[in-house]
mmCIF file of C-alpha atoms and ligand atoms in Angstrom:
data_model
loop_
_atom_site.group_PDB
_atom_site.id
_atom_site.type_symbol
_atom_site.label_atom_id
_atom_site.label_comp_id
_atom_site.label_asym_id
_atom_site.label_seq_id
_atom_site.Cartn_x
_atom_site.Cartn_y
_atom_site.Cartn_z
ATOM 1 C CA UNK X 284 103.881 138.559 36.385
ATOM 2 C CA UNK X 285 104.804 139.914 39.404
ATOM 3 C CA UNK X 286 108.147 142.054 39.587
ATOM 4 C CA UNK X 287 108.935 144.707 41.693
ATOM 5 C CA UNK X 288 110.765 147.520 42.071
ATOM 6 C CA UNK X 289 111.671 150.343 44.736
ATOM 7 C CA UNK X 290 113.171 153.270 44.133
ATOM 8 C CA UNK X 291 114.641 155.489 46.541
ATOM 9 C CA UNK X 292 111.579 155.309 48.959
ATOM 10 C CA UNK X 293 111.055 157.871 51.539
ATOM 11 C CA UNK X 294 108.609 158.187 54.714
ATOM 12 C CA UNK X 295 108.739 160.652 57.654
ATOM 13 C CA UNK X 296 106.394 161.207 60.706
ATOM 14 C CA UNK X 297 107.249 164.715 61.850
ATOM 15 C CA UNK X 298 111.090 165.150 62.017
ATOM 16 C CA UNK X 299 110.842 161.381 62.872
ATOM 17 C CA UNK X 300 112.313 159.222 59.427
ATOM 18 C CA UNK X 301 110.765 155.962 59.233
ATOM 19 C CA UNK X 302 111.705 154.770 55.851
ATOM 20 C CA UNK X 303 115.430 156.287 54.508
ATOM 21 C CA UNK X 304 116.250 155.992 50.727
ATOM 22 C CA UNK X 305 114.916 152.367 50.087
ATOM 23 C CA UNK X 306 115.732 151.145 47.135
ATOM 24 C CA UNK X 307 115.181 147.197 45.715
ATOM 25 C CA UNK X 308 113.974 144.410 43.364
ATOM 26 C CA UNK X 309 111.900 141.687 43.856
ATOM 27 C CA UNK X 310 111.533 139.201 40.886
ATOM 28 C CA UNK X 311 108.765 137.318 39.558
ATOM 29 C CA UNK X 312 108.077 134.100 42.574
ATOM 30 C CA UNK X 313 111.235 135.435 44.603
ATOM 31 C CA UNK X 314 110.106 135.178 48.391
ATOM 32 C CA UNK X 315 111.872 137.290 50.639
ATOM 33 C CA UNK X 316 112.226 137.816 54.187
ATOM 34 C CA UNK X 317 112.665 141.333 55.866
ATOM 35 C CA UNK X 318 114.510 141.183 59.245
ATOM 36 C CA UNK X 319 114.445 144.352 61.578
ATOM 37 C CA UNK X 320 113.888 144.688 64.962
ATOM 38 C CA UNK X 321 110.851 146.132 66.547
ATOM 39 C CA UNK X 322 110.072 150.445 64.942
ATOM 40 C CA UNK X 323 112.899 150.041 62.298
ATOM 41 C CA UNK X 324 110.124 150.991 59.409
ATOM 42 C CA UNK X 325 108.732 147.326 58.112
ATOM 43 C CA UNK X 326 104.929 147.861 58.412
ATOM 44 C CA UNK X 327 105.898 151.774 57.079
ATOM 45 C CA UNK X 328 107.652 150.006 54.003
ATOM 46 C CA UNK X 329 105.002 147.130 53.459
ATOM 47 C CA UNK X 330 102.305 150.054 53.475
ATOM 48 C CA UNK X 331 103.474 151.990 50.982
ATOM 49 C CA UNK X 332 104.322 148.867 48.719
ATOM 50 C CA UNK X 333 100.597 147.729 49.318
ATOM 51 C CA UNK X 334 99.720 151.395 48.636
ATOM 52 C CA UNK X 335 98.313 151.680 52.196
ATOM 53 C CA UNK X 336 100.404 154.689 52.683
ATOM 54 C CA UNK X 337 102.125 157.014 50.206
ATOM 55 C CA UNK X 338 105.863 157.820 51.128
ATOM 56 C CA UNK X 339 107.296 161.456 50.674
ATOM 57 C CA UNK X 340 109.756 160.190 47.884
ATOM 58 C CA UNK X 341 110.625 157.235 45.562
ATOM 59 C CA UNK X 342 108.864 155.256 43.292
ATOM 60 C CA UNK X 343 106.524 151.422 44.002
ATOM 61 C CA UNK X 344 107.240 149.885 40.190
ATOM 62 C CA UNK X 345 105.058 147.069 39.577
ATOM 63 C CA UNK X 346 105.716 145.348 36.615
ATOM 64 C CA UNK X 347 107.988 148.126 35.022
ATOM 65 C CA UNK X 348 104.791 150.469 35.879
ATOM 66 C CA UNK X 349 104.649 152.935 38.507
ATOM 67 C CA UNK X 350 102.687 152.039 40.612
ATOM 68 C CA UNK X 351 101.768 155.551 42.526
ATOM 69 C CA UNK X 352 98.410 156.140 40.789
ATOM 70 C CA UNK X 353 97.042 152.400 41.044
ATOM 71 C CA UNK X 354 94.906 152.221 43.566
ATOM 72 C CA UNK X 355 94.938 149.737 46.548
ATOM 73 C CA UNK X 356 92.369 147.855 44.814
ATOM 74 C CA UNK X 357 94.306 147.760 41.713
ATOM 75 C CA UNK X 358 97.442 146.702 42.392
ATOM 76 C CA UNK X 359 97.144 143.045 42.558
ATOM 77 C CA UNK X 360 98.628 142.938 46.413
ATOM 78 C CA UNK X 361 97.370 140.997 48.956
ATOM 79 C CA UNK X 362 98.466 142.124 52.298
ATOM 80 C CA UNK X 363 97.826 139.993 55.610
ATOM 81 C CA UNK X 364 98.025 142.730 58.602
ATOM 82 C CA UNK X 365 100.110 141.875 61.813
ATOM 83 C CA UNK X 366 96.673 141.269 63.984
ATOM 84 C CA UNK X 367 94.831 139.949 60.585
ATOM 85 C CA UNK X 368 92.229 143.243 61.240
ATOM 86 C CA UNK X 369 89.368 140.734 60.335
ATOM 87 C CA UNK X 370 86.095 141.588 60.453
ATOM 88 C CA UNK X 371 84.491 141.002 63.603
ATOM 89 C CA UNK X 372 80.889 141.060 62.798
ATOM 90 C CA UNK X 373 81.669 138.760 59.435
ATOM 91 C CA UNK X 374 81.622 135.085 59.759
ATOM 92 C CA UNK X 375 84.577 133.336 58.586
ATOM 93 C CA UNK X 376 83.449 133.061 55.043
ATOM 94 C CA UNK X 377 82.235 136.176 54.650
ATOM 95 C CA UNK X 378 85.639 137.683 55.509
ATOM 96 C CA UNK X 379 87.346 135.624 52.984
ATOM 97 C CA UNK X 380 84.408 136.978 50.097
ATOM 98 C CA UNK X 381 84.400 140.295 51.080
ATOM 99 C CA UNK X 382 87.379 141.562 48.291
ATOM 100 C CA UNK X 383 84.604 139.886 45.552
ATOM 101 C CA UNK X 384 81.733 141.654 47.673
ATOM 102 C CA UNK X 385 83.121 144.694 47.212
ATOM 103 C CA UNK X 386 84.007 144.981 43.457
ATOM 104 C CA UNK X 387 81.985 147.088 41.038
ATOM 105 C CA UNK X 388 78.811 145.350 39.835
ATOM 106 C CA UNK X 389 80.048 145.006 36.016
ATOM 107 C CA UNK X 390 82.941 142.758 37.584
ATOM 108 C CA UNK X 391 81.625 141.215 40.549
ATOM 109 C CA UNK X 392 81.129 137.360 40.298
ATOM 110 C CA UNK X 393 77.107 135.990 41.281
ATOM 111 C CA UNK X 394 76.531 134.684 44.914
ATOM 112 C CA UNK X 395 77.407 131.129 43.196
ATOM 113 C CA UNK X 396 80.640 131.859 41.585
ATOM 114 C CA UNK X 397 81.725 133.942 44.791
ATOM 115 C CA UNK X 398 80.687 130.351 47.153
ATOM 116 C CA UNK X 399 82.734 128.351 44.996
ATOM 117 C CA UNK X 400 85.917 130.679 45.141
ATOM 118 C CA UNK X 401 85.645 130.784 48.723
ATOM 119 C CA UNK X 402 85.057 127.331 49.087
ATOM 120 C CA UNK X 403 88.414 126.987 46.852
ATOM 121 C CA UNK X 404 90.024 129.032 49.810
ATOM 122 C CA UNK X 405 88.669 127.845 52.579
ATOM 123 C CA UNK X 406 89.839 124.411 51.880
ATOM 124 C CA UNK X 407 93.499 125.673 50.801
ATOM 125 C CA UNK X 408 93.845 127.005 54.167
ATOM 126 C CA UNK X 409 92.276 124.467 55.624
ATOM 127 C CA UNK X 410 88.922 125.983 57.271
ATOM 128 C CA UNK X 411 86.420 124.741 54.751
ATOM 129 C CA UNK X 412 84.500 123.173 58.047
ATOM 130 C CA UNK X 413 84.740 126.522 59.960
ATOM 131 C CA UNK X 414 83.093 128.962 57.198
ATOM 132 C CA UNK X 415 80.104 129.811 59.578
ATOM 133 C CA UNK X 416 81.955 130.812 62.598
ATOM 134 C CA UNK X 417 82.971 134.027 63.701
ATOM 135 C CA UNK X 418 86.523 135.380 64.019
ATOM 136 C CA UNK X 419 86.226 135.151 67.953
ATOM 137 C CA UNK X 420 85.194 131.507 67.882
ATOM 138 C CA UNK X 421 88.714 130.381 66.123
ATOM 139 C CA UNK X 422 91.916 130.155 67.116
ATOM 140 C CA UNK X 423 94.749 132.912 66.634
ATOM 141 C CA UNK X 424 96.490 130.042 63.919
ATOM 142 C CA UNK X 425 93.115 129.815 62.250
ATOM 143 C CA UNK X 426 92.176 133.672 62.219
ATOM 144 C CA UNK X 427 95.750 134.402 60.503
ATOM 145 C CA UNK X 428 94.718 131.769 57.825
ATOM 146 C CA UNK X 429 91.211 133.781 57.078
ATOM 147 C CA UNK X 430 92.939 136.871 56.757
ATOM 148 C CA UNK X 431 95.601 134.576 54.036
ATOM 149 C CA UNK X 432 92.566 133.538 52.407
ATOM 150 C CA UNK X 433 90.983 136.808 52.338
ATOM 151 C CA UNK X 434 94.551 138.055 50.796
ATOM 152 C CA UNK X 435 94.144 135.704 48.332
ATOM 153 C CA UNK X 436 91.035 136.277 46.639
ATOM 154 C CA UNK X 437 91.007 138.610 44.457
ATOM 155 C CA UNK X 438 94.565 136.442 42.528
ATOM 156 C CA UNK X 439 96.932 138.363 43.768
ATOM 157 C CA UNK X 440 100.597 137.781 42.352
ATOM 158 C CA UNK X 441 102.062 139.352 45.089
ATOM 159 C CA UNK X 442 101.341 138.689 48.897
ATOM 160 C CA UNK X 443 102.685 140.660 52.057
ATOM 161 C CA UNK X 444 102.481 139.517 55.402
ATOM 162 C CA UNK X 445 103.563 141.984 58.102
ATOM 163 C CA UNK X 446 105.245 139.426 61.070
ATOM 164 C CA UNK X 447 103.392 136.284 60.621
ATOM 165 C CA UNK X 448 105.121 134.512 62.891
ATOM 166 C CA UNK X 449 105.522 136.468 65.926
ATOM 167 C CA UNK X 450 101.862 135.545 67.471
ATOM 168 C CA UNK X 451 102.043 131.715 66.571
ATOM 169 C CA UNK X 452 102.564 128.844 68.740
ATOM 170 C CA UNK X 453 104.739 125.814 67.683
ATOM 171 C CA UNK X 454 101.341 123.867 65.964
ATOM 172 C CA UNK X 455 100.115 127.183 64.152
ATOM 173 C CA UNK X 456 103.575 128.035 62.873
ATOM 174 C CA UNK X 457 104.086 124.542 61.211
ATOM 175 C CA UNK X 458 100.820 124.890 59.555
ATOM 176 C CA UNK X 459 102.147 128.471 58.733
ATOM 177 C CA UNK X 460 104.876 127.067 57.116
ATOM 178 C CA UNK X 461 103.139 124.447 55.168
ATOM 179 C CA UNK X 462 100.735 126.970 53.926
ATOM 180 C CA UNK X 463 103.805 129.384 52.785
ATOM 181 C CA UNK X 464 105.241 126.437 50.854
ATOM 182 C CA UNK X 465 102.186 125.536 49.142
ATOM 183 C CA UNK X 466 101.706 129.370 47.465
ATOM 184 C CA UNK X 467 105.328 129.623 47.304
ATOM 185 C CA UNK X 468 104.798 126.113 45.008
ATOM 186 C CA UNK X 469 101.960 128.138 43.086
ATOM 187 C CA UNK X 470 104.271 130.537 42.245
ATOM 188 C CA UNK X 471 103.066 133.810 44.577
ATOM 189 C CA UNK X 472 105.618 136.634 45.064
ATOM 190 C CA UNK X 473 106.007 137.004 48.763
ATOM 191 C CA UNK X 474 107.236 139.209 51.135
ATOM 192 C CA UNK X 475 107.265 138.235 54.796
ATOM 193 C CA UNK X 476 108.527 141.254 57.445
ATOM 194 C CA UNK X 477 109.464 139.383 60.815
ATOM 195 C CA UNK X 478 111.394 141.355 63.791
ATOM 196 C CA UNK X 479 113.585 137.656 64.654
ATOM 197 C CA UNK X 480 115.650 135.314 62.684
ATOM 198 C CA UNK X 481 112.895 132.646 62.258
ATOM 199 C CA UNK X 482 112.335 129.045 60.130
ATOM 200 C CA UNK X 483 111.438 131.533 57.467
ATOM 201 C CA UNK X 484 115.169 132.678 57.003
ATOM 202 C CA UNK X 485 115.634 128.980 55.567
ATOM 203 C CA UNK X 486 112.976 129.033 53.189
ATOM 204 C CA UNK X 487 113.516 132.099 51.877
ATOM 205 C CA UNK X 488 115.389 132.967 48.613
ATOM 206 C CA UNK X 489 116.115 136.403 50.089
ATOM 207 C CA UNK X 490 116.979 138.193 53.281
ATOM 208 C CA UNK X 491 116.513 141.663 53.714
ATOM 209 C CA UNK X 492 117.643 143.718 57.018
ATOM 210 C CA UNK X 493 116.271 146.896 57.526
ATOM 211 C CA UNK X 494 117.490 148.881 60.481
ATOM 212 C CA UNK X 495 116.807 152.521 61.426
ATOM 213 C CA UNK X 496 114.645 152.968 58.290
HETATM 214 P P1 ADP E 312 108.171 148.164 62.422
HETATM 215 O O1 ADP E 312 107.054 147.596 61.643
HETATM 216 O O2 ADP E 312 109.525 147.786 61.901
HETATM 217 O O3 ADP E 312 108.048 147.865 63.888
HETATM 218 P P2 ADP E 312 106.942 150.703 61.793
HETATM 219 O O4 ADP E 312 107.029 150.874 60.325
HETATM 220 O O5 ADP E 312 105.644 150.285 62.353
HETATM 221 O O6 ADP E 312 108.123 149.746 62.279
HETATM 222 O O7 ADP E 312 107.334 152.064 62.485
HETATM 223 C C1 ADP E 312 108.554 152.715 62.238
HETATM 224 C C2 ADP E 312 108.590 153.961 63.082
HETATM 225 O O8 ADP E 312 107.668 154.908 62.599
HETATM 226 C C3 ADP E 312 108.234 153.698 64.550
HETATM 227 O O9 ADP E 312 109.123 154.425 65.366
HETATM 228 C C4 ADP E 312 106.834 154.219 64.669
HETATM 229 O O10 ADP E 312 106.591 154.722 65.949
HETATM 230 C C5 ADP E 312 106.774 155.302 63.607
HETATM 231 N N1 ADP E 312 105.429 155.401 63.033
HETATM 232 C C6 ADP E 312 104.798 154.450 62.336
HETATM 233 N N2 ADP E 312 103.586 154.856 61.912
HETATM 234 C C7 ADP E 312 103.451 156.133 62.362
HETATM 235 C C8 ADP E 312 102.413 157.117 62.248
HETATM 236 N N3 ADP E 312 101.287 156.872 61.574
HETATM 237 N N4 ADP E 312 102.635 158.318 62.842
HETATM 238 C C9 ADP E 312 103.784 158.570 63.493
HETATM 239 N N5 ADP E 312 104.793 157.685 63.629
HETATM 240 C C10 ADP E 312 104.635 156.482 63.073
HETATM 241 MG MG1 MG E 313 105.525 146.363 62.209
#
């Protein structure tokens, strides 16, 4: 299950107010599309959903449960970042492991179980031949699908992508697109920010505009 809810959600930077009152719900395998233009308060609002960032007021629900004391590692959200913040000095696969690298040893899968996962990954965004190369020796298309897969492995229900699009050329954003079908098909619940009217407005259930926080 992956419901959502916001409640009155607040963020300011100085005098400056990023996120105003926010307030929605996201159902279980909705995907939904928020449209703003460039500094309205997306990545601010992603952020705090992700638990990145904690706004001044309002409530992240997840699941009927507030969410505020989960942390980041907790909450079952994968988040791909605008410029997919990959590690530089990981190779392609070890990006993807790292969220199984990291985990406490009582719950961290062996080296086997983690190769197999990634493997699993690898070939659902199709890179399983790349896995030894480093992020500068792929393309921008292929570095956004690491960072999916490295979203993706700890089974999140719910994915954010912070403006997927914008950096894609025509090839990279039909293999985007394919890619957002597939999970869409597996049931993920998705939120996808994006600062212009895309293809993604037609394959969404929802759109959202934001404007001015
Ligand atoms: P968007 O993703 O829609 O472009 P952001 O959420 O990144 O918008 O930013 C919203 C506004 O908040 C922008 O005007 C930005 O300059 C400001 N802002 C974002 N993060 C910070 C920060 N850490 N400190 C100060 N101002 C910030
Ligand atoms: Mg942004």
């Amino acid at each position: 299950m992956a419901r959502l809810d916001l409640q009155g959600l607040a963020k300011r930077y100085g005098d400056f107010h990023a996120v105003r009152d926010v307030s929605l719900s996201i159902e279980d395998g909705e995907f939904l599309v928020l449209l703003g233009p460039s500094g309205c308060g997306k990545t601010t609002l992603l952020r705090i959903i992700a638990g990145l960032e904690t706004a001044d007021r309002g409530q992240v629900l997840l699941d009927g449960q507030d969410a505020s004391d989960t942390h980041v590692r907790e909450r079952e959200v994968g988040f791909v970042f605008q410029h997919y913040a990959l590690f530089r000095h990981m190779t392609v696969f070890e990006n993807v492991a790292f969220g199984l690298r990291v985990r406490p040893r009582a719950t961290r899968p062996s080296n086997e179980a983690i190769r197999v996962r990634v493997t699993e990954l690898l070939k659902l965004v199709q890179l399983e031949a790349l896995g030894q190369r480093y992020p500068h020796q792929i393309s921008g298309g292929q570095r956004q699908r690491v960072a999916i897969a490295r979203a993706l492995i700890n089974d999140p229900e719910f994915l954010i992508l912070d403006e997927p699009v914008a950096g894609l050329d025509p090839k990279a954003r039909h293999e985007f697109k394919q890619l957002i079908h597939l999970l869409r098909d597996r049931g993920k619940t998705m939120l996808i920010s994006s600062h212009i009217l895309s293809e993604l407005g037609e394959m969404c259930d929802s759109l959202l505009f934001m404007d001015r926080g």
